[in-house]
Amino acid sequence: MSEGLNIVVPIKQVPETTEVQFDEETGRLIREGVAAIINPFDEYAIEEALSIKEKLGGVVKAITMGPPWAADALRDAIAMGADEGWLATDRAFAGADTWATSLTLARCIERMGGYDLVICGLKTTDGDTGQTGPEMAEHLDIPHVCYVNEITEIGDGRVVLKRNMDEGIETLEASLPLLITVGKDINQPRLATLRGRLKAKKAEIKEITNNDLKMNPKEIGLDGSFTRVVKLFEPETHEAGEVVEGTPDELAEAILAKLQECKVI
Amino acid sequence: MGEVPVKITDACTGCGVCVDVCPFGAIDTVNGKAVINEACRACGQCVDVCPVGAIEMSEAEAVDLSDYRGVMMYAEQRGGRVHPVSYELLGKAQELAAALSEPVYAVIVGSGVGAGAEELVNRGADKVFLYDDPALAEFRDDPYTDLLAQCCRDEKPSIFLIGATSLGRSLGPRVSAKLHTGLTADCTYLDIDPETRLLRQTRPAYGGNIMATIVTPNSRPQMATVRYKMFTEAAKVDNPKGSVVEKPIDLSNVRDRVKVLGFDEAKEQVSISEADLIVSGGLGMGDPEGFGLIGELAETLGAAVGASRPTVDEGWIDYRHQVGLSGRTVRPQVYMACGISGAVQHQAGMKTSDVIIAVNKDPEAPIFKISSLGVVGDLYEVIPRLIEKIKEHR
Ligand SMILES: Cc1cc2nc3c(=O)[nH]c(=O)nc-3n(C[C@H](O)[C@H](O)[C@H](O)COP(=O)(O)OP(=O)(O)OC[C@H]3O[C@@H](n4cnc5c(N)ncnc54)[C@H](O)[C@@H]3O)c2cc1C
Ligand SMILES: Nc1ncnc2c1ncn2[C@@H]1O[C@H](COP(=O)(O)O)[C@@H](O)[C@H]1O
């Protein structure tokens, strides 16, 4: 694999705060007026792509589907070291759930030239599903591995990697092309350099609309989404029990009494 | 991907107009006739330009929703041991099925998992679909996806539930993408809308600040991954009437592209998800040594050790101990929070515990709002005395 790897990193721009506002009617996030950042998990995906490129050569392409201003996230990725930024933006893509998002992204990736490896974040801090990656892999008809925390070998069309499952760490072998999702335990993302920022400022962002993709309108955006948000509400609060103060000894006594009441000692 | 829905009839003259217009290069001319290849995306442009009307596109078959009946759940297992989340799903599936007057199905995939299938019958499943083959011993996304998708196509359940474990959250999206249906992640509450008979899927959204209820109106099955420790396990029933249905397996028909080379089981003896007693430490401990004291109390009580997220981020303790929105959900008899403020994201993982005891210096700490017993004090003063008292008590 002398020409190196063609790596695609799908990233998403998310609101910076977790104090979100939403439209009661449509159940969609109001993004206007909230500072936007790259989804934190996606920075680990970019870092992993860059470090593979440093080892094997190749090209790192960031892609996002979002409003025109999501181009900022792509520039941030380029500032970190990504070679290309691709923006899938079209009114028709709006309101997509993970199904429609992953299908649109898959069609974009197929148009962006070949790909060997797609690296997604574990999940986003707004959508928070972790579904987009594996769904995209199915649409691309390539295998996927979630929660990768280490790539131990990569080259010659083959990868050995470890993933973090609930019960322990699994070691897997796969051939390329492959899609993986990565979390915070895989690396330490680099900061953008000044040179990177200058390059990012001037970089051309390549736009993709549905004029390019020619997807059936029934497959994209809100119309292409199988799920509908029907209600949003505050999480229920719980009734408080008693709150006690006193000397450390009295307090320890109170806890002991509660534990006995619960019959755990 | 499914079959190409575009067909070229005998009327084709081989003029090549469609070949030029196709944006995907999905049409070739073979022996003077146009032929569609697998690059086809069914955009329909060829249909519009064909001068002789020789190209037909079958409308995406409208799914007849009434064909779909039954609440199916996936019984996750490792090494033949059925994951307890599966019994919780089965319990919930029974409730939902009762509301719909539909049957309850389970599906289990693995090697030598017949006993697990029987157990699901004993706990009230009407039918358990069993895919049992030595080649399926280890979980791999590819073959498991293909078999579950096959099972849904054969049995047409209206609802399909999967545990939101690491395994389920990798498998679920893949199955839903294959089946062309919606999937709601990480649900914490499920019920049936009595009017529409749709599954209402409720989950925390936007960092746990808000709850969202989601429906899947126009595709089937309605799929959800469901958080562990949210629902009550299905109990054994008196006269189990269900049966195990062995499904034929054609391995040449399933994909298998990722090989498992090894598995390192996590070292911790006690998994917090299963523990009846949990003692958790937060940033209020001040430094990593705090977990020494928490560990001592836990050992005295026979409890598992939990942690808030920042202590994990700081590297004081392994991620497997993290309780909360981005960690594990726990539902012990007693949850003891020491030096934890009780942010909504932490609460999201522990508030269904039977009894919550909190030790915090700050009388205004939010954790006290959900505690059965709130203790205002310094954990370094209170906990050593508590350990002594427990030992004396014995
Ligand atoms: C998207 C998202 C997901 C998140 N997921 C999780 C999650 O899964 N789990 C999680 O825990 N958090 C999660 N968080 C973080 C969460 O918002 C809080 O920041 C975190 O829970 C706070 O941890 P803490 O209570 O240990 O620390 P702090 O909030 O700093 O609280 C420390 C507490 O200790 C008390 N204290 C200090 N000294 C003592 C002493 N000597 N004795 C007794 N008490 C003392 C203080 O009064 C204070 O209340 C998430 C946040 C976001 C945005
Ligand atoms: N709109 C989007 N554009 C590009 N990538 C996305 C988008 N949404 C999600 N992703 C990718 O999918 C991952 C999981 O997202 P989610 O399913 O929303 O939790 C993210 O970390 C990104 O890598």
XYZ file of C-alpha atoms and ligand atoms in Angstrom:
735
model
C 0.000 0.000 0.000
C 2.588 2.463 -1.109
C 0.178 5.328 -1.843
C -0.956 5.291 1.751
C -4.475 5.242 3.085
C -7.511 7.204 2.089
C -9.147 8.076 5.417
C -12.546 9.746 5.824
C -13.585 11.304 9.130
C -17.272 12.236 9.450
C -17.516 15.017 12.007
C -20.411 16.971 13.402
C -20.720 20.479 14.664
C -22.500 20.575 18.016
C -23.580 23.359 20.344
C -20.921 24.099 22.928
C -23.149 24.246 25.941
C -25.250 21.475 27.305
C -27.776 24.124 28.294
C -29.634 23.518 25.071
C -32.671 25.226 23.733
C -35.145 23.442 21.588
C -38.187 24.157 19.546
C -41.125 22.755 21.531
C -43.107 22.329 18.358
C -40.726 20.450 16.095
C -38.595 18.983 18.849
C -35.467 20.101 17.028
C -32.484 21.912 18.469
C -32.249 25.650 18.053
C -28.664 26.091 16.990
C -28.786 29.803 16.226
C -26.900 31.929 18.689
C -25.158 29.063 20.455
C -21.396 28.736 20.052
C -20.596 25.679 17.971
C -17.663 23.297 18.283
C -16.534 20.017 16.767
C -18.218 17.156 18.602
C -15.535 16.341 21.222
C -15.410 12.636 20.310
C -14.763 13.526 16.681
C -11.477 15.174 17.628
C -10.230 11.758 18.698
C -11.313 10.431 15.302
C -9.385 13.180 13.513
C -6.315 12.569 15.681
C -6.364 8.856 14.943
C -6.655 9.535 11.217
C -3.754 11.966 11.323
C -1.496 9.612 13.223
C -2.231 6.770 10.785
C -1.444 9.104 7.908
C 1.830 10.038 9.579
C 2.769 6.367 9.689
C 1.536 5.178 6.314
C 0.981 8.278 4.236
C -2.250 9.040 2.447
C -4.970 11.597 2.778
C -7.392 12.599 5.547
C -10.767 13.976 4.465
C -13.222 15.465 6.926
C -16.892 15.475 5.970
C -19.853 16.966 7.706
C -23.512 17.186 6.893
C -25.001 20.350 8.244
C -25.900 23.977 7.662
C -23.479 26.203 5.685
C -21.805 27.433 8.872
C -20.794 23.877 9.751
C -17.889 24.665 7.402
C -16.240 26.126 10.516
C -15.941 22.639 11.986
C -14.258 21.494 8.775
C -11.801 24.382 8.984
C -11.020 23.357 12.559
C -10.329 19.842 11.309
C -8.067 21.191 8.579
C -6.300 23.348 11.168
C -5.555 20.156 13.108
C -4.057 18.642 9.964
C -6.840 17.186 7.801
C -6.167 17.585 4.073
C -9.673 18.181 2.760
C -13.015 19.451 4.062
C -16.295 18.336 2.489
C -19.606 19.935 3.387
C -22.871 18.206 2.573
C -25.367 21.003 2.770
C -28.804 21.314 1.245
C -32.162 22.364 2.625
C -33.407 18.973 1.577
C -31.002 17.286 4.028
C -32.415 19.148 7.023
C -34.235 17.411 9.845
C -32.607 14.054 9.189
C -32.539 11.351 11.859
C -29.618 8.914 12.067
C -31.028 6.775 9.259
C -31.231 9.626 6.748
C -27.994 11.194 8.004
C -26.021 7.993 7.672
C -27.445 7.263 4.228
C -26.634 10.747 2.949
C -23.125 10.594 4.407
C -22.562 7.182 2.846
C -23.552 8.534 -0.581
C -21.202 11.479 -0.072
C -18.303 9.259 0.922
C -18.810 7.177 -2.207
C -18.498 10.366 -4.266
C -15.400 11.661 -2.521
C -13.085 9.202 -4.248
C -11.966 5.894 -2.809
C -11.795 5.220 0.899
C -9.951 2.635 2.978
C -10.942 3.639 6.473
C -13.819 5.686 7.902
C -13.313 6.893 11.466
C -16.303 8.214 13.416
C -16.627 9.539 16.922
C -18.202 7.227 19.500
C -21.250 9.483 19.616
C -22.240 13.121 19.481
C -22.978 15.244 22.516
C -26.270 16.471 21.020
C -27.806 13.564 19.101
C -26.062 11.249 21.520
C -26.990 7.991 19.796
C -23.737 6.509 18.519
C -25.828 5.037 15.709
C -24.716 7.066 12.746
C -21.398 5.200 12.370
C -22.625 1.586 12.264
C -25.612 2.612 10.112
C -23.266 4.308 7.655
C -21.159 1.150 7.487
C -24.241 -0.851 6.540
C -25.152 1.666 3.835
C -21.581 1.480 2.501
C -21.704 -2.298 2.823
C -18.425 -2.426 4.735
C -17.800 -3.957 8.175
C -17.561 -1.790 11.288
C -15.953 -1.998 14.709
C -17.257 0.217 17.532
C -15.436 1.571 20.602
C -11.935 1.048 19.224
C -9.394 2.024 21.882
C -6.235 0.950 20.080
C -5.101 0.161 16.573
C -2.219 -2.237 17.097
C -1.356 -2.981 13.467
C -2.378 -1.392 10.220
C -1.068 -1.871 6.696
C -1.360 -4.036 3.612
C -5.115 -3.804 3.646
C -5.368 -5.303 7.101
C -5.992 -3.921 10.614
C -5.645 -5.423 14.068
C -7.464 -3.457 16.716
C -8.836 -3.555 20.230
C -12.278 -2.522 21.311
C -13.678 -1.729 24.700
C -16.728 -3.895 25.460
C -18.680 -3.872 28.737
C -17.016 -7.064 29.938
C -13.477 -6.434 28.726
C -11.214 -5.742 25.788
C -11.654 -7.648 22.550
C -8.924 -7.967 19.910
C -10.155 -8.120 16.322
C -8.747 -8.414 12.854
C -10.387 -6.867 9.828
C -9.576 -6.085 6.266
C -10.031 -2.702 4.658
C -12.250 -0.919 3.847
C -13.562 -0.635 7.373
C -15.486 1.828 9.562
C -14.534 2.295 13.188
C -15.832 4.466 16.016
C -13.426 5.782 18.621
C -13.717 7.156 22.142
C -11.561 9.161 24.473
C -9.313 6.296 25.466
C -7.647 5.976 22.061
C -5.346 9.026 21.936
C -4.796 12.628 22.942
C -5.969 14.965 20.161
C -3.412 17.518 19.053
C -4.073 21.240 19.106
C -4.193 23.208 15.894
C -0.967 24.984 15.034
C -0.802 28.555 13.824
C 0.296 27.314 10.401
C -2.632 24.923 10.397
C -5.032 27.747 11.145
C -3.660 29.843 8.311
C -3.969 26.931 5.932
C -7.520 26.261 7.132
C -8.541 29.852 6.544
C -7.594 29.610 2.887
C -8.675 26.032 2.315
C -11.392 25.344 -0.202
C -14.396 23.612 1.313
C -15.968 21.278 -1.218
C -19.738 21.412 -1.155
C -22.074 18.562 -1.900
C -25.780 19.147 -2.470
C -28.517 16.819 -3.564
C -27.962 18.068 -7.100
C -24.747 16.076 -6.890
C -26.108 13.089 -5.007
C -29.452 12.827 -6.820
C -30.944 10.986 -3.925
C -34.640 10.292 -3.857
C -36.236 13.125 -1.800
C -38.031 10.422 0.162
C -34.674 9.135 1.415
C -33.231 12.356 2.798
C -33.908 14.944 5.462
C -37.053 14.856 7.509
C -38.963 12.910 4.833
C -36.282 10.236 4.801
C -36.372 9.830 8.570
C -38.200 6.918 10.116
C -38.306 8.365 13.622
C -40.283 11.378 14.834
C -39.854 13.288 18.063
C -43.347 13.716 19.476
C -42.674 15.141 22.914
C -39.976 16.833 24.963
C -40.134 17.242 28.717
C -38.035 17.859 31.801
C -36.693 14.771 33.544
C -38.775 14.059 36.630
C -37.403 15.181 39.924
C -37.326 13.000 42.970
C -38.618 13.630 46.402
C -35.979 14.417 48.931
C -35.799 12.415 52.112
C -34.376 13.692 55.353
C -31.133 15.650 55.482
C -29.189 15.360 58.731
C -26.423 17.441 60.304
C -24.382 16.766 63.410
C -21.064 15.478 64.671
C -19.218 12.942 62.510
C -20.145 10.280 65.055
C -23.865 11.113 64.921
C -23.740 11.161 61.162
C -22.035 7.769 60.963
C -24.688 6.480 63.363
C -27.465 7.794 61.082
C -25.994 5.984 58.092
C -25.600 2.785 60.076
C -29.257 2.972 61.122
C -30.319 3.432 57.475
C -28.221 0.479 56.345
C -29.776 -1.686 59.046
C -33.252 -0.511 58.047
C -32.453 -1.625 54.490
C -31.286 -4.974 55.896
C -27.964 -4.801 54.094
C -26.014 -5.306 57.321
C -28.350 -3.719 -0.321
C -31.604 -4.982 -1.734
C -32.503 -5.796 -5.277
C -32.306 -3.010 -7.828
C -35.867 -1.725 -8.243
C -35.264 -0.560 -11.825
C -36.078 -2.932 -14.687
C -35.486 -2.632 -18.411
C -38.123 -4.251 -20.591
C -37.794 -5.852 -24.009
C -38.924 -2.599 -25.613
C -35.348 -1.282 -25.116
C -33.789 -0.216 -28.419
C -30.294 0.238 -27.022
C -30.249 3.924 -27.942
C -28.016 4.747 -24.965
C -29.807 7.924 -23.843
C -30.175 6.483 -20.364
C -26.513 5.494 -20.218
C -25.545 9.122 -20.737
C -27.993 10.543 -18.251
C -27.296 8.115 -15.392
C -25.394 10.022 -12.689
C -23.994 6.824 -11.188
C -22.668 5.020 -14.245
C -25.123 2.303 -13.368
C -26.232 1.468 -16.913
C -24.180 -0.413 -19.505
C -25.081 -1.394 -23.009
C -24.701 -5.138 -23.462
C -25.559 -6.771 -26.797
C -27.504 -3.726 -27.928
C -29.633 -3.499 -24.766
C -29.318 -1.372 -21.655
C -28.471 -3.300 -18.498
C -28.639 -1.917 -14.943
C -25.747 -2.724 -12.645
C -25.490 -2.606 -8.845
C -24.322 1.014 -8.771
C -27.982 1.920 -9.333
C -29.471 4.244 -6.707
C -33.000 4.188 -8.070
C -32.993 7.936 -8.745
C -35.390 7.418 -11.644
C -33.736 9.740 -14.139
C -33.427 6.981 -16.735
C -37.135 6.282 -16.480
C -37.873 9.901 -17.370
C -35.578 10.097 -20.396
C -36.217 6.739 -22.055
C -37.798 7.601 -25.453
C -39.628 4.280 -25.705
C -40.743 3.898 -22.104
C -38.732 0.723 -21.672
C -37.549 1.447 -18.141
C -39.787 0.714 -15.195
C -39.237 1.417 -11.581
C -41.152 -0.490 -8.964
C -42.313 2.002 -6.359
C -40.603 1.311 -3.072
C -42.992 -1.273 -1.815
C -45.238 0.413 0.688
C -44.912 -1.597 3.840
C -48.207 -2.990 4.958
C -47.913 -2.233 8.645
C -50.753 -4.553 9.578
C -48.603 -7.482 8.469
C -46.419 -6.892 11.489
C -47.396 -8.448 14.808
C -45.602 -9.406 17.977
C -43.072 -7.854 20.315
C -39.644 -9.351 19.760
C -36.571 -8.948 21.964
C -32.989 -9.942 21.360
C -31.553 -12.190 24.063
C -27.902 -11.225 24.323
C -25.536 -13.887 25.601
C -21.823 -14.406 26.079
C -20.402 -17.886 26.481
C -23.948 -19.251 26.784
C -24.844 -17.022 29.715
C -27.873 -14.891 28.926
C -27.236 -11.263 29.813
C -29.655 -10.099 32.552
C -30.729 -7.119 30.421
C -32.437 -9.712 28.217
C -34.786 -10.737 31.032
C -35.573 -7.071 31.619
C -36.390 -6.697 27.923
C -38.545 -9.802 28.087
C -40.439 -8.350 31.057
C -41.041 -5.117 29.175
C -41.930 -6.978 25.970
C -44.639 -8.843 27.894
C -46.166 -5.579 29.114
C -46.128 -4.054 25.643
C -47.493 -7.207 24.054
C -50.316 -7.306 26.602
C -51.251 -3.713 25.713
C -51.357 -4.708 22.031
C -52.778 -8.229 22.468
C -49.870 -9.557 20.454
C -47.426 -12.401 21.121
C -44.000 -12.100 22.761
C -40.987 -13.347 20.816
C -37.369 -13.767 21.796
C -34.474 -14.417 19.458
C -31.161 -15.856 20.590
C -28.017 -16.424 18.536
C -24.951 -18.411 19.595
C -23.521 -21.847 20.095
C -24.955 -24.242 22.669
C -27.532 -21.714 23.804
C -30.507 -24.081 23.907
C -30.687 -23.864 27.705
C -30.856 -20.084 27.452
C -33.717 -20.421 24.974
C -35.576 -22.723 27.388
C -35.102 -20.218 30.191
C -36.764 -17.532 28.039
C -39.737 -19.859 27.526
C -39.859 -20.498 31.274
C -40.015 -16.780 31.811
C -42.979 -16.377 29.516
C -41.830 -15.937 25.912
C -44.402 -17.338 23.472
C -41.800 -18.242 20.886
C -38.032 -18.272 21.111
C -36.249 -18.288 17.767
C -32.996 -20.137 18.156
C -29.980 -19.763 15.871
C -27.496 -22.269 17.228
C -24.281 -23.171 15.456
C -20.660 -23.645 16.559
C -19.658 -20.967 14.046
C -21.769 -18.463 15.999
C -20.037 -18.998 19.344
C -18.401 -15.572 19.374
C -20.320 -12.394 18.763
C -19.478 -10.767 15.445
C -21.517 -7.866 14.096
C -21.760 -9.266 10.569
C -23.339 -12.696 10.997
C -25.426 -11.622 13.997
C -26.819 -8.682 11.996
C -27.705 -10.874 9.052
C -29.457 -13.495 11.178
C -31.453 -10.964 13.209
C -32.505 -9.175 10.037
C -33.523 -12.515 8.554
C -35.518 -13.336 11.667
C -37.371 -9.998 11.487
C -38.148 -10.555 7.810
C -39.485 -14.041 8.515
C -41.454 -13.283 11.651
C -42.464 -9.657 11.019
C -42.588 -8.386 14.601
C -44.115 -4.930 15.092
C -41.537 -4.081 17.770
C -37.928 -5.228 18.206
C -36.002 -4.439 21.397
C -32.255 -4.785 21.929
C -30.282 -4.112 25.143
C -28.265 -0.891 25.048
C -25.109 -2.724 26.068
C -21.867 -2.212 24.189
C -22.798 -5.199 22.065
C -26.381 -4.068 21.456
C -25.390 -0.534 20.571
C -23.063 -1.854 17.895
C -25.505 -4.431 16.552
C -28.799 -2.474 16.728
C -27.949 0.309 14.271
C -26.580 -2.187 11.787
C -29.793 -4.253 11.905
C -32.042 -1.192 11.602
C -30.055 0.096 8.622
C -30.369 -3.286 6.966
C -34.108 -3.449 7.624
C -34.761 0.150 6.539
C -36.436 1.073 9.777
C -36.004 3.603 12.575
C -34.061 2.974 15.762
C -34.226 4.922 19.004
C -31.086 4.713 21.122
C -30.781 4.123 24.817
C -34.427 4.233 25.850
C -35.293 4.494 29.517
C -39.070 4.279 29.211
C -41.353 2.492 26.758
C -45.104 2.297 26.440
C -47.853 1.972 23.859
C -49.927 4.917 22.696
C -53.474 3.587 23.195
C -54.829 5.530 20.212
C -52.233 4.948 17.521
C -50.896 1.681 18.997
C -47.411 3.031 18.313
C -44.464 2.327 20.590
C -43.546 5.482 22.528
C -39.813 5.434 23.063
C -38.490 7.813 25.686
C -34.826 8.619 26.185
C -32.635 11.284 27.740
C -31.492 13.791 25.122
C -29.114 16.719 24.887
C -26.850 15.693 27.716
C -29.639 14.417 29.946
C -31.182 17.875 30.352
C -34.316 16.875 28.568
C -36.346 13.719 27.902
C -37.548 13.021 24.363
C -40.368 10.727 23.296
C -39.901 9.292 19.827
C -42.107 7.189 17.573
C -41.500 5.228 14.377
C -44.799 5.627 12.518
C -44.188 4.283 9.023
C -41.690 1.457 9.122
C -41.463 -1.864 10.926
C -40.288 -3.189 13.233
C -40.175 -0.215 15.571
C -36.686 -0.692 16.956
C -35.184 0.540 20.212
C -32.080 -0.126 22.223
C -32.981 -0.118 25.897
C -30.822 0.778 28.864
C -29.815 -1.933 31.283
C -31.237 -1.769 34.831
C -34.291 0.198 33.824
C -36.998 -2.453 33.887
C -37.888 -5.396 36.076
C -36.789 -8.847 34.949
C -39.452 -11.234 33.681
C -40.090 -13.804 36.401
C -40.575 -17.545 35.892
C -44.167 -18.354 34.960
C -46.165 -21.263 36.353
C -47.171 -23.061 33.191
C -44.888 -21.963 30.412
C -46.791 -22.396 27.162
C -44.179 -21.087 24.792
C -41.844 -23.073 22.619
C -38.380 -22.956 21.137
C -38.315 -22.718 17.351
C -35.030 -23.859 15.854
C -34.163 -21.760 12.862
C -32.247 -23.220 9.952
C -28.907 -21.508 9.396
C -27.296 -21.095 6.038
C -23.868 -19.688 6.823
C -23.063 -19.216 3.157
C -25.767 -16.549 3.252
C -24.297 -14.442 6.026
C -21.379 -12.072 5.989
C -18.423 -12.532 8.339
C -15.710 -9.980 7.718
C -14.181 -9.281 11.124
C -12.277 -11.953 12.994
C -12.088 -12.188 16.784
C -8.490 -12.818 17.857
C -8.903 -12.680 21.613
C -10.778 -11.406 24.623
C -9.383 -10.016 27.858
C -12.004 -10.053 30.539
C -12.003 -6.974 32.760
C -10.174 -7.640 36.000
C -12.721 -6.247 38.448
C -14.538 -8.925 40.385
C -17.697 -6.925 41.002
C -19.454 -5.353 38.073
C -21.331 -2.279 39.228
C -24.253 -3.030 36.927
C -25.095 -6.153 38.851
C -24.248 -5.007 42.380
C -26.922 -4.702 45.081
C -24.811 -2.285 47.056
C -22.662 0.480 45.607
C -20.416 3.023 47.272
C -19.371 5.799 44.895
C -16.760 8.491 45.156
C -16.710 11.885 43.439
C -14.392 14.843 43.010
C -15.147 15.820 46.600
C -12.597 13.180 47.662
C -9.954 15.675 46.580
C -7.428 13.137 45.323
C -7.145 9.581 43.980
C -6.281 8.200 47.423
C -9.914 8.855 48.356
C -10.780 5.649 46.529
C -8.693 3.852 49.162
C -11.201 4.906 51.806
C -14.202 4.305 49.530
C -12.763 0.865 48.702
C -12.368 0.048 52.378
C -16.000 0.947 53.104
C -17.102 -1.030 50.057
C -15.141 -4.034 51.203
C -16.590 -3.823 54.713
C -20.088 -3.759 53.224
C -19.459 -6.211 50.404
C -20.307 -3.411 47.977
C -19.041 -2.464 44.518
C -17.202 0.801 43.906
C -18.757 3.446 41.666
C -17.433 6.799 40.515
C -18.516 10.122 39.032
C -17.244 11.068 35.606
C -14.597 13.640 36.532
C -12.806 11.108 38.755
C -12.633 8.804 35.731
C -11.511 11.652 33.473
C -8.786 12.445 36.005
C -7.595 8.864 35.807
C -8.314 8.083 39.482
C -10.261 4.974 38.554
C -11.155 2.858 35.515
C -14.049 3.824 33.236
C -15.927 0.639 34.116
C -16.769 2.202 37.479
C -18.400 5.298 36.009
C -22.033 5.811 36.909
C -24.216 8.126 34.855
C -25.377 9.223 31.465
C -22.099 8.448 29.768
C -21.270 5.588 32.141
C -23.338 2.728 33.511
C -26.857 2.771 34.828
C -27.128 1.092 38.199
C -30.100 0.108 40.269
C -28.851 -1.266 43.552
C -30.750 -1.659 46.811
C -28.525 1.003 48.309
C -26.442 3.605 46.470
C -24.085 5.639 48.604
C -22.701 8.810 46.990
C -19.655 10.296 48.746
C -18.375 13.693 47.627
C -20.628 13.721 44.580
C -22.616 16.864 43.808
C -25.396 15.030 41.970
C -25.444 16.624 38.516
C -28.337 15.525 36.270
C -25.909 13.433 34.235
C -24.837 11.516 37.306
C -28.440 11.160 38.464
C -29.356 9.693 35.085
C -27.344 6.626 36.017
C -28.429 6.048 39.617
C -31.697 7.706 40.511
C -33.731 4.523 40.230
C -31.753 2.972 43.095
C -34.052 1.821 45.906
C -32.321 3.854 48.608
C -29.840 6.687 48.060
C -27.532 7.849 50.839
C -25.379 10.922 50.201
C -22.451 12.319 52.132
C -21.576 15.867 51.123
C -20.091 18.906 52.876
C -22.404 21.280 51.069
C -25.989 21.372 52.421
C -27.107 22.801 49.070
C -25.699 19.936 46.992
C -28.272 18.771 44.395
C -27.699 15.149 45.393
C -29.671 15.828 48.580
C -32.762 16.507 46.480
C -32.928 12.854 45.501
C -31.442 11.217 48.589
C -33.412 9.084 51.003
C -30.829 10.077 53.587
C -28.656 13.150 53.145
C -25.693 13.507 55.464
C -24.087 16.953 55.640
C -20.502 16.301 56.589
C -16.905 15.674 55.578
C -16.543 12.221 54.092
C -13.061 11.896 55.600
C -14.563 12.299 59.063
C -17.773 10.348 58.614
C -16.668 7.295 56.632
C -13.843 6.068 58.918
C -16.281 6.147 61.846
C -18.912 4.383 59.804
C -16.440 1.611 58.960
C -15.665 1.172 62.688
C -19.331 1.058 63.577
C -20.125 -1.532 60.932
C -17.291 -3.706 62.191
C -18.465 -3.309 65.827
C -21.985 -4.143 64.776
C -20.890 -7.513 63.431
C -22.924 14.979 28.168
C -22.463 14.801 29.594
C -22.407 13.529 30.126
C -22.004 13.344 31.460
N -21.996 12.073 31.958
C -21.682 11.896 33.268
C -21.714 10.591 33.856
O -21.961 9.578 33.183
N -21.433 10.478 35.155
C -21.118 11.558 35.946
O -20.885 11.359 37.148
N -21.043 12.774 35.411
C -21.317 12.977 34.093
N -21.224 14.246 33.577
C -20.622 15.307 34.406
C -21.582 15.957 35.374
O -22.249 17.030 34.736
C -20.830 16.521 36.600
O -19.811 17.379 36.153
C -20.186 15.444 37.465
O -21.104 14.421 37.773
C -19.662 16.054 38.747
O -18.909 15.095 39.443
P -18.690 15.196 41.008
O -20.006 15.219 41.672
O -17.769 14.108 41.397
O -17.881 16.553 41.179
P -18.362 17.960 41.699
O -19.549 18.441 40.988
O -17.143 18.812 41.738
O -18.843 17.687 43.186
C -18.021 17.392 44.262
C -18.881 17.442 45.513
O -18.134 16.990 46.620
C -18.443 17.780 47.752
N -17.288 17.700 48.659
C -16.076 18.288 48.540
N -15.255 17.908 49.533
C -15.954 17.044 50.301
C -15.635 16.299 51.486
N -14.430 16.338 52.060
N -16.603 15.532 52.025
C -17.842 15.477 51.438
N -18.171 16.137 50.316
C -17.241 16.913 49.755
C -18.724 19.153 47.208
O -19.593 19.861 48.068
C -19.400 18.821 45.851
O -20.808 18.765 45.980
C -21.617 14.451 32.254
C -21.662 15.736 31.704
C -22.072 15.923 30.392
C -22.127 17.323 29.860
N -24.263 15.375 10.557
C -23.147 14.623 10.627
N -22.129 14.846 9.752
C -21.000 14.093 9.804
N -20.797 13.100 10.702
C -21.764 12.841 11.586
C -22.992 13.573 11.606
N -23.754 13.074 12.608
C -23.039 12.094 13.183
N -21.829 11.933 12.589
C -20.759 10.952 12.927
O -21.349 9.887 13.653
C -20.852 9.833 14.983
C -21.963 9.414 15.942
O -22.999 10.374 15.973
P -24.409 10.124 16.701
O -25.004 8.916 16.075
O -25.184 11.393 16.445
O -24.129 9.932 18.171
C -20.262 11.211 15.233
O -19.250 11.171 16.221
C -19.714 11.558 13.843
O -18.480 10.909 13.597
